[in-house]
mmCIF file of C-alpha atoms in Angstrom:
data_model
loop_
_atom_site.group_PDB
_atom_site.id
_atom_site.type_symbol
_atom_site.label_atom_id
_atom_site.label_comp_id
_atom_site.label_asym_id
_atom_site.label_seq_id
_atom_site.Cartn_x
_atom_site.Cartn_y
_atom_site.Cartn_z
ATOM 1 C CA MET A 26 89.726 -141.468 84.220
ATOM 2 C CA LEU A 27 87.353 -143.658 82.241
ATOM 3 C CA GLU A 28 88.042 -147.339 81.725
ATOM 4 C CA ILE A 29 86.211 -148.793 78.724
ATOM 5 C CA VAL A 30 85.804 -152.532 78.272
ATOM 6 C CA ARG A 31 84.568 -154.300 75.158
ATOM 7 C CA VAL A 32 82.088 -157.135 75.789
ATOM 8 C CA PRO A 33 81.261 -159.405 72.817
ATOM 9 C CA VAL A 34 77.576 -160.379 72.798
ATOM 10 C CA LEU A 35 75.313 -162.278 70.410
ATOM 11 C CA ALA A 36 76.893 -163.072 67.017
ATOM 12 C CA ASP A 37 78.948 -159.981 66.234
ATOM 13 C CA ASN A 38 77.781 -157.234 68.606
ATOM 14 C CA TYR A 39 79.803 -155.291 71.096
ATOM 15 C CA ALA A 40 78.362 -153.980 74.334
ATOM 16 C CA TRP A 41 80.561 -151.594 76.277
ATOM 17 C CA LEU A 42 81.280 -151.145 79.956
ATOM 18 C CA VAL A 43 82.317 -147.617 80.894
ATOM 19 C CA HIS A 44 83.767 -147.277 84.385
ATOM 20 C CA ASP A 45 84.769 -144.185 86.323
ATOM 21 C CA ASP A 46 87.625 -145.083 88.657
ATOM 22 C CA GLN A 47 87.118 -142.155 91.009
ATOM 23 C CA SER A 48 83.413 -142.606 91.713
ATOM 24 C CA GLY A 49 83.331 -146.356 91.145
ATOM 25 C CA GLU A 50 80.293 -145.967 88.878
ATOM 26 C CA THR A 51 79.751 -148.128 85.797
ATOM 27 C CA VAL A 52 77.531 -147.764 82.720
ATOM 28 C CA ALA A 53 76.684 -150.486 80.195
ATOM 29 C CA VAL A 54 76.168 -149.211 76.644
ATOM 30 C CA ASP A 55 73.877 -151.211 74.344
ATOM 31 C CA PRO A 56 73.763 -154.558 76.177
ATOM 32 C CA GLY A 57 72.230 -156.823 73.556
ATOM 33 C CA GLU A 58 72.185 -159.505 76.230
ATOM 34 C CA ALA A 59 72.730 -159.032 79.925
ATOM 35 C CA ALA A 60 74.569 -162.089 81.240
ATOM 36 C CA PRO A 61 77.991 -161.581 79.601
ATOM 37 C CA VAL A 62 77.899 -157.863 80.388
ATOM 38 C CA ILE A 63 77.129 -158.424 84.059
ATOM 39 C CA ALA A 64 79.755 -161.169 84.237
ATOM 40 C CA ALA A 65 82.403 -158.896 82.714
ATOM 41 C CA ALA A 66 81.579 -156.162 85.215
ATOM 42 C CA GLU A 67 81.525 -158.431 88.256
ATOM 43 C CA ALA A 68 84.835 -160.027 87.220
ATOM 44 C CA ARG A 69 86.329 -156.545 87.691
ATOM 45 C CA GLY A 70 84.496 -155.855 90.932
ATOM 46 C CA TRP A 71 82.158 -153.364 89.264
ATOM 47 C CA ARG A 72 78.407 -153.044 89.632
ATOM 48 C CA ILE A 73 76.411 -151.586 86.744
ATOM 49 C CA ALA A 74 74.153 -148.710 87.805
ATOM 50 C CA GLN A 75 73.126 -147.394 84.390
ATOM 51 C CA VAL A 76 72.394 -148.593 80.866
ATOM 52 C CA TRP A 77 72.730 -146.193 77.942
ATOM 53 C CA THR A 78 70.861 -147.215 74.800
ATOM 54 C CA THR A 79 71.613 -145.769 71.346
ATOM 55 C CA HIS A 80 68.555 -147.148 69.499
ATOM 56 C CA TRP A 81 65.640 -149.540 69.777
ATOM 57 C CA HIS A 82 66.890 -152.610 67.859
ATOM 58 C CA GLY A 83 66.774 -155.816 69.868
ATOM 59 C CA ASP A 84 70.459 -156.606 69.460
ATOM 60 C CA HIS A 85 71.146 -153.398 71.400
ATOM 61 C CA THR A 86 68.282 -153.519 73.924
ATOM 62 C CA GLY A 87 67.818 -157.261 74.461
ATOM 63 C CA GLY A 88 69.514 -157.177 77.850
ATOM 64 C CA ASN A 89 67.736 -154.101 79.191
ATOM 65 C CA GLU A 90 65.003 -155.891 81.115
ATOM 66 C CA ALA A 91 67.481 -158.136 82.917
ATOM 67 C CA MET A 92 69.720 -155.135 83.572
ATOM 68 C CA LYS A 93 66.792 -153.353 85.227
ATOM 69 C CA ALA A 94 66.135 -156.398 87.379
ATOM 70 C CA TYR A 95 69.826 -156.229 88.303
ATOM 71 C CA GLY A 96 69.230 -152.674 89.517
ATOM 72 C CA ALA A 97 70.306 -150.482 86.615
ATOM 73 C CA THR A 98 68.327 -147.588 85.177
ATOM 74 C CA VAL A 99 67.968 -147.258 81.399
ATOM 75 C CA THR A 100 68.553 -144.052 79.453
ATOM 76 C CA GLY A 101 67.845 -143.828 75.727
ATOM 77 C CA PRO A 102 66.400 -141.854 72.842
ATOM 78 C CA ALA A 103 63.221 -139.934 73.565
ATOM 79 C CA ALA A 104 62.168 -140.277 69.924
ATOM 80 C CA GLU A 105 62.105 -144.066 70.296
ATOM 81 C CA ALA A 106 60.548 -144.285 73.757
ATOM 82 C CA ALA A 107 57.512 -146.127 72.396
ATOM 83 C CA LYS A 108 59.800 -148.862 71.060
ATOM 84 C CA ILE A 109 61.926 -149.175 74.215
ATOM 85 C CA PRO A 110 59.539 -150.162 77.021
ATOM 86 C CA THR A 111 62.428 -150.514 79.473
ATOM 87 C CA LEU A 112 63.318 -146.810 79.202
ATOM 88 C CA ASP A 113 63.530 -144.837 82.465
ATOM 89 C CA THR A 114 65.058 -141.600 81.197
ATOM 90 C CA ALA A 115 64.479 -140.199 77.711
ATOM 91 C CA VAL A 116 67.111 -137.934 76.165
ATOM 92 C CA GLY A 117 67.684 -136.082 72.922
ATOM 93 C CA GLU A 118 69.987 -133.653 71.138
ATOM 94 C CA SER A 119 72.377 -131.742 73.440
ATOM 95 C CA ASP A 120 71.156 -133.411 76.633
ATOM 96 C CA VAL A 121 73.940 -134.384 79.022
ATOM 97 C CA VAL A 122 74.273 -137.733 80.790
ATOM 98 C CA ARG A 123 76.742 -138.307 83.586
ATOM 99 C CA LEU A 124 79.005 -141.041 84.857
ATOM 100 C CA GLY A 125 80.646 -139.934 88.078
ATOM 101 C CA GLY A 126 82.552 -136.760 87.287
ATOM 102 C CA HIS A 127 82.405 -137.379 83.544
ATOM 103 C CA SER A 128 79.710 -136.098 81.218
ATOM 104 C CA ALA A 129 78.609 -137.174 77.745
ATOM 105 C CA THR A 130 76.584 -135.046 75.371
ATOM 106 C CA VAL A 131 73.789 -136.708 73.428
ATOM 107 C CA MET A 132 73.892 -136.349 69.644
ATOM 108 C CA THR A 133 70.799 -137.154 67.590
ATOM 109 C CA VAL A 134 72.020 -139.127 64.563
ATOM 110 C CA PRO A 135 68.991 -140.535 62.676
ATOM 111 C CA GLY A 136 69.042 -142.739 59.610
ATOM 112 C CA HIS A 137 69.703 -146.268 60.790
ATOM 113 C CA THR A 138 66.679 -145.742 63.023
ATOM 114 C CA ALA A 139 64.593 -142.593 63.207
ATOM 115 C CA GLY A 140 65.647 -141.602 66.718
ATOM 116 C CA HIS A 141 69.164 -143.030 66.959
ATOM 117 C CA ILE A 142 71.516 -141.203 69.341
ATOM 118 C CA ALA A 143 75.223 -141.225 70.153
ATOM 119 C CA PHE A 144 76.986 -140.446 73.435
ATOM 120 C CA HIS A 145 80.022 -138.154 73.142
ATOM 121 C CA PHE A 146 82.515 -137.771 75.993
ATOM 122 C CA ALA A 147 84.270 -134.689 74.607
ATOM 123 C CA ASP A 148 86.676 -134.296 77.535
ATOM 124 C CA ASP A 149 87.603 -137.978 77.350
ATOM 125 C CA ALA A 150 87.881 -138.098 73.533
ATOM 126 C CA ALA A 151 85.404 -140.978 73.205
ATOM 127 C CA ILE A 152 82.106 -141.490 71.408
ATOM 128 C CA PHE A 153 79.624 -144.377 71.370
ATOM 129 C CA THR A 154 78.043 -144.434 67.933
ATOM 130 C CA GLY A 155 75.833 -147.530 68.053
ATOM 131 C CA ASP A 156 74.986 -148.519 64.484
ATOM 132 C CA THR A 157 75.653 -145.200 62.752
ATOM 133 C CA LEU A 158 79.417 -144.849 62.334
ATOM 134 C CA PHE A 159 81.290 -148.149 62.002
ATOM 135 C CA ALA A 160 84.945 -148.777 61.301
ATOM 136 C CA MET A 161 85.135 -148.170 57.513
ATOM 137 C CA GLY A 162 81.342 -148.205 57.287
ATOM 138 C CA CYS A 163 77.986 -146.806 58.336
ATOM 139 C CA GLY A 164 74.685 -148.362 59.334
ATOM 140 C CA ARG A 165 72.007 -149.447 56.912
ATOM 141 C CA LEU A 166 69.300 -146.870 56.293
ATOM 142 C CA PHE A 167 66.324 -148.704 57.757
ATOM 143 C CA GLU A 168 64.386 -145.619 58.860
ATOM 144 C CA GLY A 169 66.121 -142.676 57.245
ATOM 145 C CA THR A 170 67.638 -141.193 54.139
ATOM 146 C CA PRO A 171 71.112 -140.707 52.677
ATOM 147 C CA ALA A 172 70.767 -137.051 53.641
ATOM 148 C CA ASP A 173 70.253 -138.055 57.271
ATOM 149 C CA MET A 174 73.346 -140.243 57.316
ATOM 150 C CA PHE A 175 75.435 -137.722 55.388
ATOM 151 C CA ALA A 176 74.606 -135.120 58.043
ATOM 152 C CA ASN A 177 75.698 -137.590 60.722
ATOM 153 C CA MET A 178 78.978 -138.271 58.930
ATOM 154 C CA GLN A 179 79.657 -134.539 58.681
ATOM 155 C CA ARG A 180 79.150 -134.190 62.424
ATOM 156 C CA TYR A 181 81.432 -137.110 63.183
ATOM 157 C CA ALA A 182 84.093 -135.848 60.767
ATOM 158 C CA ALA A 183 84.187 -132.531 62.658
ATOM 159 C CA LEU A 184 85.305 -134.243 65.888
ATOM 160 C CA PRO A 185 88.999 -134.266 66.835
ATOM 161 C CA ASP A 186 91.130 -136.898 65.110
ATOM 162 C CA ASP A 187 92.028 -138.610 68.394
ATOM 163 C CA THR A 188 88.390 -139.248 69.345
ATOM 164 C CA ARG A 189 88.009 -142.976 69.959
ATOM 165 C CA VAL A 190 84.956 -144.504 68.271
ATOM 166 C CA TYR A 191 83.143 -147.344 70.052
ATOM 167 C CA CYS A 192 80.535 -148.834 67.715
ATOM 168 C CA GLY A 193 78.096 -151.701 67.994
ATOM 169 C CA HIS A 194 79.432 -154.409 65.675
ATOM 170 C CA GLU A 195 82.570 -156.152 64.436
ATOM 171 C CA TYR A 196 81.937 -155.341 60.779
ATOM 172 C CA THR A 197 85.332 -153.905 59.914
ATOM 173 C CA GLN A 198 86.613 -156.656 57.658
ATOM 174 C CA SER A 199 83.505 -156.788 55.453
ATOM 175 C CA ASN A 200 83.282 -152.985 55.434
ATOM 176 C CA GLY A 201 86.903 -152.783 54.394
ATOM 177 C CA ARG A 202 86.423 -155.157 51.493
ATOM 178 C CA TYR A 203 83.793 -152.814 50.128
ATOM 179 C CA ALA A 204 85.972 -149.763 50.879
ATOM 180 C CA LEU A 205 88.697 -151.225 48.642
ATOM 181 C CA VAL A 206 86.168 -151.283 45.786
ATOM 182 C CA ALA A 207 84.682 -147.866 46.545
ATOM 183 C CA GLU A 208 88.106 -146.199 46.629
ATOM 184 C CA PRO A 209 90.545 -148.502 44.797
ATOM 185 C CA ASP A 210 93.293 -145.859 44.703
ATOM 186 C CA ASN A 211 93.177 -145.099 48.439
ATOM 187 C CA ALA A 212 96.472 -146.439 49.804
ATOM 188 C CA ALA A 213 95.372 -145.825 53.389
ATOM 189 C CA ILE A 214 92.483 -148.279 52.976
ATOM 190 C CA ALA A 215 94.770 -150.924 51.486
ATOM 191 C CA ALA A 216 97.265 -150.530 54.317
ATOM 192 C CA ARG A 217 94.549 -150.655 56.939
ATOM 193 C CA MET A 218 93.084 -153.833 55.489
ATOM 194 C CA VAL A 219 96.422 -155.613 55.889
ATOM 195 C CA GLU A 220 96.194 -154.838 59.610
ATOM 196 C CA VAL A 221 92.486 -155.700 59.845
ATOM 197 C CA ASP A 222 92.926 -159.056 58.108
ATOM 198 C CA ALA A 223 95.808 -159.913 60.421
ATOM 199 C CA LEU A 224 93.781 -159.033 63.518
ATOM 200 C CA ARG A 225 90.768 -161.070 62.417
ATOM 201 C CA THR A 226 92.946 -164.054 61.491
ATOM 202 C CA ARG A 227 94.145 -164.023 65.092
ATOM 203 C CA GLY A 228 90.557 -163.629 66.334
ATOM 204 C CA GLU A 229 91.272 -160.149 67.697
ATOM 205 C CA PRO A 230 88.895 -157.159 67.594
ATOM 206 C CA THR A 231 89.319 -154.131 65.353
ATOM 207 C CA ILE A 232 87.327 -151.749 67.549
ATOM 208 C CA PRO A 233 87.713 -149.047 68.816
ATOM 209 C CA THR A 234 88.745 -146.985 65.856
ATOM 210 C CA THR A 235 89.405 -143.220 65.742
ATOM 211 C CA ILE A 236 87.890 -140.317 63.874
ATOM 212 C CA GLY A 237 91.232 -139.610 62.214
ATOM 213 C CA LEU A 238 91.492 -143.161 60.925
ATOM 214 C CA GLU A 239 87.912 -143.072 59.673
ATOM 215 C CA ARG A 240 88.496 -139.760 57.948
ATOM 216 C CA ALA A 241 91.275 -141.426 55.960
ATOM 217 C CA THR A 242 89.663 -144.795 55.231
ATOM 218 C CA ASN A 243 85.868 -144.734 55.624
ATOM 219 C CA PRO A 244 84.113 -144.275 52.236
ATOM 220 C CA PHE A 245 80.914 -143.081 53.941
ATOM 221 C CA LEU A 246 82.618 -140.504 56.144
ATOM 222 C CA ARG A 247 84.576 -139.448 53.048
ATOM 223 C CA ALA A 248 81.522 -139.109 50.774
ATOM 224 C CA MET A 249 81.319 -135.600 49.330
ATOM 225 C CA SER A 250 77.511 -135.420 49.163
ATOM 226 C CA ALA A 251 74.345 -137.125 50.315
ATOM 227 C CA GLU A 252 73.953 -138.479 46.803
ATOM 228 C CA GLU A 253 77.390 -140.074 46.859
ATOM 229 C CA LEU A 254 76.761 -141.558 50.289
ATOM 230 C CA GLY A 255 73.443 -142.945 49.075
ATOM 231 C CA GLU A 256 75.072 -144.543 46.049
ATOM 232 C CA ARG A 257 77.749 -146.092 48.233
ATOM 233 C CA ARG A 258 75.214 -147.333 50.779
ATOM 234 C CA GLN A 259 73.126 -148.942 48.048
ATOM 235 C CA ALA A 260 76.223 -150.567 46.568
ATOM 236 C CA LYS A 261 77.326 -151.840 49.982
ATOM 237 C CA ASP A 262 73.868 -153.303 50.654
ATOM 238 C CA SER A 263 74.268 -155.623 47.665
ATOM 239 C CA PHE A 264 78.053 -156.107 47.922
ATOM 240 C CA ARG A 265 79.190 -159.717 48.173
ATOM 241 C CA GLY A 266 82.963 -159.292 48.171
#
């Protein structure tokens, strides 16, 4: 089975360690800095052999060079190879990457960046979404359009409800405050925010989430059109709640 460990890095990022018990192999997903990720692995007796990168932004690739010096190989989006000089293996839509006996399918999910990808372990009901799908939110559209992100949300919404979502940031509380404004009559959002506020008061994480929970409470996943998503994204960009 897969063991997945959250590693806080930088200000509000999460890197992820994914470990296959049977083979003993370990992957680091989006190590924004290397030292805490390596320390978390070594504390468990694991050695990181691979890095999987969802997109080129420095808070997701900042640790790649040190991870390569540590002995790991780096896999990431072919469409962003020019922006990720540490890349060893370039992948795109429908390619398969492997961790021991487990396989993840690459999904191309542009919008936050032009070549952003996600890694979906269908058999293990887990997906690493980087900065596309957040808990109650979605990534800013730095290099894409509302239509791009709407297409991504439709793909995510089609996954099974129990799929665990491992994203790149602890943004849930601020996303939820906007969600309450976007859908003021959504009782599921209000109930979730009681739980989120309690977790954050205790200094506890809110990630991972699930596709089912996002389908009920995420105003971007719930948008009915690209136009509605775009309006919500623009409103969230200037939201100060």
